[in-house]
Coordinates of C-alpha atoms and ligand atoms in Angstrom, one line a residue:
M1 CA 46.0 -0.2 8.3
R2 CA 49.3 2.3 8.4
G3 CA 47.7 5.2 6.8
M4 CA 45.4 5.1 10.2
R5 CA 47.9 3.9 12.8
I6 CA 47.9 6.6 15.9
A7 CA 51.2 9.4 16.7
S8 CA 53.2 7.4 19.7
R9 CA 52.5 10.7 20.7
M10 CA 48.7 9.4 21.9
D11 CA 50.9 7.1 24.1
T12 CA 50.8 10.1 26.8
I13 CA 48.2 11.9 26.7
G14 CA 45.7 11.5 30.0
T15 CA 42.1 12.3 30.3
E16 CA 39.2 14.3 32.5
T17 CA 37.7 11.4 34.1
A18 CA 35.1 13.9 35.2
F19 CA 34.0 14.2 31.5
E20 CA 33.6 10.6 31.0
A21 CA 32.0 9.5 34.1
A22 CA 29.2 12.0 33.4
A23 CA 29.0 10.1 30.5
R24 CA 28.4 6.9 32.1
A25 CA 26.0 7.8 34.1
R26 CA 24.0 10.2 31.2
A27 CA 23.9 5.9 30.0
L28 CA 22.7 4.2 33.4
E29 CA 19.7 7.8 33.1
A30 CA 18.9 6.8 29.7
T31 CA 17.7 3.7 31.4
G32 CA 15.3 4.8 33.3
R33 CA 17.6 4.6 36.5
S34 CA 17.3 8.1 38.4
V35 CA 20.9 9.6 39.1
I36 CA 22.2 12.2 41.4
H37 CA 25.2 14.2 39.8
L38 CA 27.9 15.2 41.9
E39 CA 31.2 14.1 39.9
I40 CA 31.2 17.5 37.3
G41 CA 32.8 20.7 38.3
E42 CA 30.2 23.2 36.9
P43 CA 28.1 25.4 38.7
D44 CA 24.4 24.0 38.9
F45 CA 23.0 28.1 38.5
D46 CA 22.4 29.5 34.9
T47 CA 24.3 32.3 33.5
P48 CA 23.0 34.9 34.9
S49 CA 20.6 37.2 32.6
N50 CA 22.7 40.6 32.2
I51 CA 25.4 38.6 31.1
R52 CA 23.2 36.6 28.6
E53 CA 21.6 39.7 27.2
A54 CA 25.2 40.9 26.5
A55 CA 25.4 38.2 24.1
K56 CA 22.5 38.7 22.2
R57 CA 23.1 42.4 22.1
A58 CA 26.5 41.6 20.4
L59 CA 24.9 38.9 18.4
D60 CA 23.2 41.1 16.7
A61 CA 25.2 44.2 17.0
G62 CA 27.4 42.0 14.5
F63 CA 30.2 40.6 16.9
T64 CA 30.4 36.9 14.7
H65 CA 33.6 37.7 12.6
Y66 CA 36.8 36.5 13.7
P67 CA 38.0 38.7 16.5
P68 CA 41.2 39.4 17.0
Y69 CA 44.0 36.6 18.3
F70 CA 44.7 38.0 21.6
G71 CA 40.6 38.8 22.5
L72 CA 38.8 41.9 22.0
P73 CA 40.6 45.0 23.1
A74 CA 37.2 45.9 25.7
L75 CA 37.6 42.5 26.9
R76 CA 41.4 42.8 27.6
E77 CA 41.5 46.2 29.6
A78 CA 38.4 44.5 31.8
I79 CA 40.6 42.1 32.9
A80 CA 43.3 44.0 33.5
A81 CA 41.5 46.3 35.4
D82 CA 39.7 43.3 37.1
A83 CA 42.6 41.0 37.8
S84 CA 44.7 44.4 39.0
A85 CA 41.8 45.5 41.6
R86 CA 41.1 41.6 42.8
K87 CA 44.7 39.8 42.1
D88 CA 47.0 42.7 44.0
I89 CA 48.4 43.0 40.6
S90 CA 49.4 45.8 38.3
V91 CA 48.4 43.8 34.9
K92 CA 48.3 45.3 31.5
A93 CA 45.9 44.8 29.3
D94 CA 48.9 44.0 26.6
H95 CA 49.2 40.8 29.0
V96 CA 46.2 39.8 28.7
V97 CA 45.6 36.5 26.4
V98 CA 41.7 35.7 25.7
T99 CA 41.1 31.7 25.5
P100 CA 38.3 29.2 25.1
G101 CA 37.9 28.1 28.1
A102 CA 40.6 28.8 31.0
K103 CA 42.0 25.1 29.8
P104 CA 44.0 26.3 26.9
V105 CA 46.6 28.2 28.9
M106 CA 47.5 25.0 30.6
Y107 CA 48.3 23.3 26.7
Y108 CA 49.7 26.6 25.4
A109 CA 51.9 27.0 28.5
M110 CA 53.8 23.5 28.5
L111 CA 53.6 23.5 25.1
A112 CA 55.8 26.9 25.2
L113 CA 57.5 26.3 28.2
I114 CA 58.6 22.5 28.5
E115 CA 61.2 20.2 27.2
P116 CA 61.8 16.3 27.1
G117 CA 63.8 15.9 30.7
D118 CA 62.3 19.0 32.7
E119 CA 60.2 18.5 35.7
V120 CA 57.3 19.9 36.8
I121 CA 55.6 19.7 39.9
V122 CA 51.9 19.3 40.1
P123 CA 49.5 19.0 42.8
D124 CA 48.5 14.7 44.0
P125 CA 45.4 15.5 44.0
G126 CA 44.9 18.1 40.9
Y127 CA 43.1 18.5 38.1
P128 CA 44.8 15.1 36.1
I129 CA 45.3 17.6 32.5
Y130 CA 48.3 19.5 34.7
E131 CA 49.8 15.5 33.9
S132 CA 48.3 15.1 31.0
M133 CA 50.2 17.8 29.5
V134 CA 53.2 17.9 30.6
R135 CA 53.6 14.5 29.8
F136 CA 52.1 15.3 25.7
A137 CA 55.0 18.1 26.3
G138 CA 57.2 15.5 25.8
G139 CA 58.1 16.7 30.3
T140 CA 58.3 14.4 33.9
P141 CA 55.5 15.4 36.6
I142 CA 56.5 15.2 39.6
P143 CA 53.5 14.6 42.2
L144 CA 53.3 16.9 45.1
P145 CA 51.3 15.5 48.0
I146 CA 48.4 16.7 49.2
R147 CA 46.9 15.6 52.2
Q148 CA 43.2 15.6 54.2
E149 CA 45.8 15.5 57.3
R150 CA 46.8 19.0 56.4
E151 CA 43.9 20.3 55.5
F152 CA 44.5 19.9 52.0
R153 CA 47.6 22.5 51.7
A154 CA 51.2 21.3 50.7
D155 CA 53.9 20.4 53.2
L156 CA 56.6 23.0 52.0
D157 CA 59.7 21.2 53.2
E158 CA 58.4 17.8 50.8
L159 CA 57.9 20.6 48.2
E160 CA 61.4 22.0 48.4
S161 CA 62.4 18.0 48.2
L162 CA 61.6 17.3 45.5
V163 CA 63.4 20.5 43.3
T164 CA 66.0 19.2 41.2
K165 CA 68.0 20.8 38.7
R166 CA 66.1 20.0 36.4
T167 CA 62.8 21.3 37.4
R168 CA 61.5 23.8 35.7
M169 CA 57.7 24.8 37.0
L170 CA 55.3 24.0 39.7
V171 CA 51.6 24.3 38.7
L172 CA 49.8 25.7 41.9
N173 CA 45.9 25.5 42.5
S174 CA 44.3 27.5 45.1
P175 CA 41.7 27.2 45.5
A176 CA 42.3 23.2 44.4
N177 CA 40.8 20.9 42.6
P178 CA 39.4 18.2 44.0
T179 CA 39.6 19.1 47.5
G180 CA 38.7 22.7 48.0
G181 CA 41.9 23.8 49.8
L182 CA 43.1 27.5 50.0
F183 CA 46.7 27.8 50.7
T184 CA 47.4 31.0 53.3
R185 CA 49.0 33.4 52.7
E186 CA 52.3 32.2 54.5
D187 CA 52.3 29.3 52.4
I188 CA 52.5 31.5 49.4
V189 CA 55.4 33.6 50.4
R190 CA 57.3 30.3 51.2
I191 CA 56.4 29.1 48.1
A192 CA 57.2 32.1 46.1
E193 CA 60.4 32.1 47.6
L194 CA 61.3 29.1 46.2
A195 CA 60.6 29.6 43.2
L196 CA 62.9 32.7 43.2
R197 CA 65.4 31.0 45.2
H198 CA 65.0 27.9 42.0
D199 CA 64.4 29.6 39.2
L200 CA 61.2 28.0 38.7
I201 CA 58.1 29.0 36.8
V202 CA 54.7 28.6 38.4
L203 CA 51.2 28.4 36.3
A204 CA 49.0 29.5 38.9
D205 CA 45.9 28.3 38.2
E206 CA 43.3 30.8 39.8
I207 CA 39.6 29.6 38.4
Y208 CA 38.5 29.5 42.2
G209 CA 39.9 32.4 43.3
R210 CA 36.1 33.8 44.2
I211 CA 34.6 31.2 45.5
I212 CA 36.1 31.8 48.8
Y213 CA 34.4 31.1 52.5
E214 CA 36.5 31.9 55.0
G215 CA 40.1 33.0 54.3
E216 CA 41.4 35.1 51.3
H217 CA 42.9 34.8 48.1
V218 CA 46.7 35.0 47.3
S219 CA 48.5 35.0 44.0
I220 CA 51.6 34.2 43.8
A221 CA 52.7 36.9 41.2
S222 CA 51.3 39.5 44.1
I223 CA 54.8 38.8 45.7
P224 CA 57.4 40.3 44.6
G225 CA 59.3 39.3 41.7
M226 CA 56.8 36.4 40.5
L227 CA 55.1 38.3 38.3
E228 CA 57.9 38.2 35.5
R229 CA 57.2 34.4 36.0
T230 CA 54.0 33.4 37.2
I231 CA 51.4 32.5 33.6
I232 CA 48.5 32.8 35.7
L233 CA 45.7 31.3 34.3
D234 CA 41.9 32.3 34.8
G235 CA 38.1 32.5 33.5
F236 CA 34.7 32.6 33.5
S237 CA 33.5 29.3 34.0
K238 CA 33.1 28.6 37.7
T239 CA 32.7 32.0 38.8
Y240 CA 30.0 33.3 36.2
A241 CA 28.3 29.3 35.7
M242 CA 30.2 29.7 32.0
T243 CA 31.3 26.6 31.2
G244 CA 29.5 26.5 27.9
W245 CA 30.4 29.5 27.1
R246 CA 34.5 28.8 26.9
L247 CA 36.0 31.7 27.7
G248 CA 38.9 31.9 30.4
Y249 CA 42.0 33.7 30.0
A250 CA 45.9 34.4 30.7
I251 CA 48.3 36.9 32.3
L252 CA 51.7 36.1 30.9
P253 CA 54.7 37.9 31.3
D254 CA 56.4 39.7 28.1
V255 CA 58.6 36.6 27.1
L256 CA 55.2 34.1 26.5
L257 CA 53.1 36.4 24.2
Y258 CA 54.6 35.1 21.3
P259 CA 54.2 31.7 21.8
F260 CA 50.8 32.2 22.9
G261 CA 49.9 34.1 19.9
R262 CA 51.1 31.6 17.4
L263 CA 49.6 28.6 19.6
I264 CA 46.2 30.7 19.5
I265 CA 46.6 30.7 15.4
N266 CA 47.8 27.4 15.0
S267 CA 44.9 25.9 17.3
V268 CA 41.9 27.9 17.1
S269 CA 42.0 31.7 16.0
G270 CA 40.8 33.2 18.4
T271 CA 37.6 32.9 21.3
S272 CA 34.1 33.4 20.5
A273 CA 33.4 37.4 19.7
F274 CA 29.7 37.6 21.4
S275 CA 30.8 35.8 24.6
Q276 CA 33.9 37.9 24.7
M277 CA 30.9 40.7 24.5
A278 CA 29.4 38.8 27.6
A279 CA 32.7 38.6 29.7
V280 CA 33.2 42.1 29.3
E281 CA 29.2 42.0 31.0
A282 CA 30.3 39.9 33.5
L283 CA 33.3 41.9 34.9
T284 CA 31.6 45.3 34.3
G285 CA 28.0 44.5 35.7
P286 CA 26.5 43.9 38.7
Q287 CA 27.9 40.9 40.8
A288 CA 25.3 40.8 43.8
E289 CA 24.8 36.6 41.5
V290 CA 28.1 35.9 42.4
E291 CA 27.9 37.2 45.7
A292 CA 24.6 34.6 46.1
M293 CA 26.0 31.9 43.9
V294 CA 29.0 31.8 46.3
A295 CA 26.1 32.7 49.7
E296 CA 24.1 29.2 48.4
F297 CA 27.6 26.7 47.9
K298 CA 28.6 28.0 51.1
V299 CA 25.6 26.4 52.8
R300 CA 25.3 23.5 50.7
R301 CA 29.3 22.9 52.0
D302 CA 27.8 22.8 54.9
L303 CA 25.2 20.3 54.3
I304 CA 27.8 18.1 52.6
V305 CA 30.0 18.1 55.2
D306 CA 27.8 17.6 58.5
G307 CA 25.8 14.7 55.9
L308 CA 29.6 12.8 54.8
N309 CA 30.9 12.9 58.6
A310 CA 27.0 11.3 59.9
I311 CA 28.2 8.3 57.9
P312 CA 30.3 6.0 59.2
G313 CA 33.5 5.2 57.5
V314 CA 33.7 8.7 55.6
R315 CA 35.8 11.8 57.0
C316 CA 35.5 15.0 55.1
I317 CA 37.1 18.1 56.8
Q318 CA 35.7 21.5 55.7
P319 CA 37.4 23.1 53.0
H320 CA 37.5 26.4 52.6
A321 CA 37.2 27.6 49.5
A322 CA 35.7 25.3 45.5
F323 CA 32.4 23.6 45.5
Y324 CA 34.3 20.2 46.4
V325 CA 34.9 17.8 48.9
F326 CA 36.9 15.3 48.9
P327 CA 36.3 13.2 51.9
D328 CA 38.8 10.3 53.0
I329 CA 36.8 7.1 52.6
S330 CA 38.7 4.4 54.6
G331 CA 36.9 3.4 57.0
T332 CA 34.8 1.7 54.5
G333 CA 37.0 -0.7 53.2
L334 CA 36.6 0.3 50.0
D335 CA 39.0 2.2 48.1
G336 CA 37.4 5.1 46.0
A337 CA 37.5 3.6 42.3
E338 CA 35.7 0.7 43.9
L339 CA 33.2 2.7 46.6
A340 CA 32.5 5.4 43.5
D341 CA 31.5 2.5 41.4
R342 CA 28.9 1.0 44.1
L343 CA 27.7 4.1 44.4
L344 CA 26.5 4.9 40.8
H345 CA 25.0 1.2 40.3
E346 CA 23.7 0.5 44.0
A347 CA 22.4 4.1 44.5
G348 CA 22.2 6.0 41.6
V349 CA 24.9 9.2 43.2
S350 CA 28.1 9.9 40.6
V351 CA 30.9 10.5 42.5
L352 CA 34.3 10.3 40.8
A353 CA 37.2 8.1 42.8
G354 CA 40.2 10.1 44.0
T355 CA 42.7 7.9 41.7
A356 CA 41.0 10.6 39.1
F357 CA 44.0 12.7 41.0
G358 CA 46.7 11.1 41.3
Q359 CA 47.7 7.9 43.2
I360 CA 47.6 10.2 46.6
G361 CA 43.6 10.3 46.1
R362 CA 43.2 6.1 46.3
D363 CA 40.9 6.5 50.1
H364 CA 38.7 9.1 48.5
I365 CA 36.2 10.3 46.9
R366 CA 36.0 13.7 45.1
V367 CA 32.3 15.0 45.7
S368 CA 31.1 18.2 43.8
Y369 CA 28.5 19.7 45.4
A370 CA 27.8 22.1 42.9
N371 CA 24.0 20.4 43.3
S372 CA 21.1 21.6 44.5
Q373 CA 20.4 21.5 48.4
A374 CA 17.2 18.9 47.8
N375 CA 19.6 16.8 46.0
I376 CA 22.7 16.9 47.7
I377 CA 19.9 15.7 51.2
E378 CA 19.3 12.9 48.5
A379 CA 22.3 11.8 47.2
L380 CA 23.4 11.6 51.6
A381 CA 20.6 9.2 51.9
R382 CA 21.3 7.0 49.1
I383 CA 25.5 7.3 49.9
R384 CA 24.8 6.1 53.8
S385 CA 22.1 2.8 52.7
V386 CA 25.1 1.7 50.2
V387 CA 27.9 2.6 53.1
Q388 CA 26.8 1.6 56.0
P389 CA 25.8 -2.2 55.2
I390 CA 29.2 -2.4 53.8
V391 CA 30.7 -0.8 57.3
A392 CA 28.4 -3.1 59.6
A393 CA 28.8 -6.1 58.2
R394 CA 32.8 -6.0 58.4
G395 CA 31.7 -5.5 62.1
Ligands
LIG401 C1 41.2 23.5 38.4 C2 40.5 23.7 37.2 N1 41.3 24.8 36.3 C3 40.9 24.9 35.4 C4 39.5 24.6 34.4 C5 39.3 24.5 33.1 O1 38.4 25.7 33.3 P1 37.6 26.0 31.8 O2 36.0 24.9 31.7 O3 37.1 27.5 32.1 O4 38.4 25.2 30.2 C6 38.9 23.2 35.7 C7 37.8 23.2 35.0 O5 37.4 22.0 35.9 C8 39.4 23.6 37.0 O6 38.7 23.0 37.9

């Protein structure tokens, strides 16, 4: 039927396998199997109660209408103040654009800036939507290998070798999904030098910037000369356990305000008004629950790293941030996709194949430890029950 022929641009769009893997795991659960979910990247905590109460008050106060398309002034002010304090930059509220989740910032940035033929350097392994959106916008993603041997920090000589006359943008994600990797200040300074020298735009995905156990988060926008060429992507999903609220934001150079405004008006009109009032409370209210969440994630990080390293065939470094580990499982003789499949079907543990994030992750799985300590302990025992016989059989 010609009327329902799908447009060819849909051939270029990718996906985020975590959502599909979660659906598969839930389908298995529906048959009565017990499944431990270590696939999806979302805090298992509830949104703090002061934030939920603020949303309820906002609903009763009439925040039920179309909000301004760039976001409520109170929230843009609060984000500007918070970002100025935390990211070592001076942000004006006019440069803050609120979005329904942080994800649309990737979409809008690519649509606004990337022309066919433009190259965009994306981390590999990296969040899959970067590559998907580059292709959808007609550009060419150029994978930047991120390896376990380098503690999941890029080799910056290798990065420089990937820059060509066609390179327009570099996507930087530190702290990183799926590896938990964290670039050092020296790394960020060098990447900034490179961006300035080659006239690159940087999309800086800083969504895990507050979930750090050792070291510091350095925003590349804080390096002199970079604020004008950086799109900061950040949001509430991870820091405040607000994935379901759909709340994120961009901090933009002047020139991007008009295209982002147009894209918002053409797609979503704006971000839910009462959610935005909850976000004001998130930023300006007490932060003790964020600190408690991060402290709990750190305990779980140690638990999962030690537990995985005690399983034969598995090598896992201790990441300094976010809530993921990305162990090398080549010692099992399986690749990440095969192991993820067997873990789900034989042991009821749902993890992701490393290739969900690019080709470099072939011998890895991604494990999210945003789950209770009890579930992590049980999952480790189940993983061992699958992996140990496989490794023993290899001799
Ligand atoms: C690196 C990274 N950026 C952005 C997002 C998307 O965040 P949001 O749910 O706010 O759209 C995620 C979510 O998994 C992520 O891991």
